Coordinates of C-alpha atoms in Angstrom, one line a residue:
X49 CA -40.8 48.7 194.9
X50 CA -41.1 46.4 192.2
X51 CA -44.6 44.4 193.9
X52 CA -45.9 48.3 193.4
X53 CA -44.9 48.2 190.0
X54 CA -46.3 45.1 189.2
X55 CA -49.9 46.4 191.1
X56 CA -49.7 49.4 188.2
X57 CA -48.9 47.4 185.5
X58 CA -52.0 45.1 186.2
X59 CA -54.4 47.8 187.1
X60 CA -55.0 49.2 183.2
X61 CA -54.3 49.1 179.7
X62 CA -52.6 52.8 179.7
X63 CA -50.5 51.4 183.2
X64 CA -47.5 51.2 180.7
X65 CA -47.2 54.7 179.8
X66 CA -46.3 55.5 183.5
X67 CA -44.0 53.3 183.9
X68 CA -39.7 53.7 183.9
X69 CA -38.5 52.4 180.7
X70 CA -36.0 49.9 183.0
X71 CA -39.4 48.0 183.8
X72 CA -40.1 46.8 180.3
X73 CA -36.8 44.5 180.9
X74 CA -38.4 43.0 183.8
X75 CA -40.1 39.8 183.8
X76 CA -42.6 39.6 185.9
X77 CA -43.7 43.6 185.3
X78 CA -44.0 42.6 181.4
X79 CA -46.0 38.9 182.5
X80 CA -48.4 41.8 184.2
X81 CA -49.0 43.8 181.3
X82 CA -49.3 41.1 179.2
X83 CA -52.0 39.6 181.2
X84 CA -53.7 43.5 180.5
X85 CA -53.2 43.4 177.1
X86 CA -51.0 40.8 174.8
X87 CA -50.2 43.9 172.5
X88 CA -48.1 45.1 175.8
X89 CA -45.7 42.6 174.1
X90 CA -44.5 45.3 171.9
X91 CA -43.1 47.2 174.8
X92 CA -40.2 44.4 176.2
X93 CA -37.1 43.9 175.8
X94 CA -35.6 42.2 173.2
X95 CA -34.7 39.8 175.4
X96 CA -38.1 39.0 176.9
X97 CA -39.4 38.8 173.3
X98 CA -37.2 35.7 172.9
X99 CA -38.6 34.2 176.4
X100 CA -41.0 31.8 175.7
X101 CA -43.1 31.8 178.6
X102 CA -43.4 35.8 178.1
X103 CA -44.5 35.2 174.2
X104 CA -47.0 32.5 175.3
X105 CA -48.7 34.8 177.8
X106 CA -49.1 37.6 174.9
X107 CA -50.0 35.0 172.2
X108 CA -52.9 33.4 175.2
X109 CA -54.3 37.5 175.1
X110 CA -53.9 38.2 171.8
X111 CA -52.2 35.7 168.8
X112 CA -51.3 38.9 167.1
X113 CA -48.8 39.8 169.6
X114 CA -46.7 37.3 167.7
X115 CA -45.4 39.9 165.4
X116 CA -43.3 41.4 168.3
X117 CA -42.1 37.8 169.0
X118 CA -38.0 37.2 168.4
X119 CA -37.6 35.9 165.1
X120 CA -35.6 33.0 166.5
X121 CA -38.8 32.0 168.5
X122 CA -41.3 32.0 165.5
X123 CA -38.7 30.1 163.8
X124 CA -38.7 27.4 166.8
X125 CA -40.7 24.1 165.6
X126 CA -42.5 23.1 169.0
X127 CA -42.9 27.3 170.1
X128 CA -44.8 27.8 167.1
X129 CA -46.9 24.3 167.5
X130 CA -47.7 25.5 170.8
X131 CA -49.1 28.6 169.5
X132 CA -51.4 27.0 166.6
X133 CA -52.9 24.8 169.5
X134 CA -53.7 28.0 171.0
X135 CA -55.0 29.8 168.2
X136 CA -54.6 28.4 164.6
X137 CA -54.4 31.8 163.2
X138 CA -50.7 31.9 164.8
X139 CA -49.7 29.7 161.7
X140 CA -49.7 33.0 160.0
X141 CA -46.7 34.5 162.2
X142 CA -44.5 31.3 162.0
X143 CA -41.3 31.7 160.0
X144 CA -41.8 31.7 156.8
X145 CA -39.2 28.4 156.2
X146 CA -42.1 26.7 158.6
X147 CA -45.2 27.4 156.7
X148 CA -43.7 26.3 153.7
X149 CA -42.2 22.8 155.4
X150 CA -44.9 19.9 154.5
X151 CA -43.6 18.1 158.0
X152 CA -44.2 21.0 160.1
X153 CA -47.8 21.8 158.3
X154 CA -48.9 18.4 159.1
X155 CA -47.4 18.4 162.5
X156 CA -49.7 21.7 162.9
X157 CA -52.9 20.3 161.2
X158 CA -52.6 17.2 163.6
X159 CA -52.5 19.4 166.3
X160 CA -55.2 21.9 165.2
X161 CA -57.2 20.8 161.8
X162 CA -58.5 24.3 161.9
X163 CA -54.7 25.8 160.7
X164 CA -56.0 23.9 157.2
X165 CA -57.3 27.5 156.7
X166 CA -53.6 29.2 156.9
X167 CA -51.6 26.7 155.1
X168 CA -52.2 28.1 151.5
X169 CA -50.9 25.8 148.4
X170 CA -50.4 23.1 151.2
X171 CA -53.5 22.9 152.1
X172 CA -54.1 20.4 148.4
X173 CA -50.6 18.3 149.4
X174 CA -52.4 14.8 149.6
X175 CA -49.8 14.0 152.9
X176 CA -52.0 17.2 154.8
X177 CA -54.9 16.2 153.5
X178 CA -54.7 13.0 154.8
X179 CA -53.2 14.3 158.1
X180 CA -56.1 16.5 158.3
X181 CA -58.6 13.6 157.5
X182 CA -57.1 11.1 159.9
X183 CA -57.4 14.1 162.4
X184 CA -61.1 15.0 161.7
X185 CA -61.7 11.1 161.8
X186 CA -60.2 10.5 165.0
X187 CA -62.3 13.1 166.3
X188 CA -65.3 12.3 164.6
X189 CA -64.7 8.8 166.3
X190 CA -64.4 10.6 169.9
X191 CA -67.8 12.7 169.4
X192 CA -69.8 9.3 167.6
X193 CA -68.1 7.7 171.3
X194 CA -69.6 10.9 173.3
X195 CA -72.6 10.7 171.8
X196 CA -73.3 6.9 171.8
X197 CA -72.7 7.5 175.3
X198 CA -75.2 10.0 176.4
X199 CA -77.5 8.0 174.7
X200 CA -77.2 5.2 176.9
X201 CA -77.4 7.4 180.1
X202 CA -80.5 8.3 179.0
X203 CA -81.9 4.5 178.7

């Protein structure tokens, strides 16, 4: 009974190691584990390692779980920006074409100024920089806003 299944798989980290090897193909059991344990990740099928909603429960759990990811996936632009809004850190596990592309680095630091600290030699290109100031501005802007704010509820 596959609701069973899915009742192991959520009840502990060391679930997996009961389970048939036919239920690390199934969705929903490997959406279970992952929800455990992003590292569970490991453990799918090749072809769940390629779904993106099964990659972006692991990466939620644990960004590290990216290295199991599909290669294709890492390698797909708005995946891997939806990852580094997550956790910045998942920069590090983007294809390796992406972390050296200027467009997708700023498209990244607009979305998460904190990636400025996985970019490497990109991190000095004036464009990010400026990307990254703009960013930092804009949300300097919204605090100054939140701030001015409060102070005026107070009054």
């Amino acid at each position: 009974d596959k609701d069973v299944v899915v009742a192991a798989a959520r009840s502990s980290e060391a679930a997996w190691t009961l389970l048939p090897s036919q239920c690390f193909a199934e969705k929903d059991v490997m959406l279970a584990l992952i929800g455990v344990s992003g590292r569970h990740l490991q453990l799918a099928d090749p072809s769940l390692r390629r779904d993106p909603e099964v990659v972006m429960a692991a990466v939620r759990r644990d960004v590290f779980s990216l290295q199991a990811a599909a290669d294709d996936l890492r390698s797909q632009e708005d995946f891997m920006i939806e990852a580094i809004c997550e956790e910045p850190m998942a920069f590090l596990f983007a294809a390796e074409k992406l972390q050296q592309d200027r467009d997708f680095v700023v498209r990244a630091v607009k979305q998460n100024m904190r990636v400025l600290r996985y970019v490497g030699k990109l991190q000095k290109d004036p464009v990010v920089m400026s990307a990254a100031t703009n960013s930092f501005g804009s949300a300097m802007h919204l605090a100054w806003e939140d701030e001015e704010a409060l102070a005026i509820r107070a009054l």
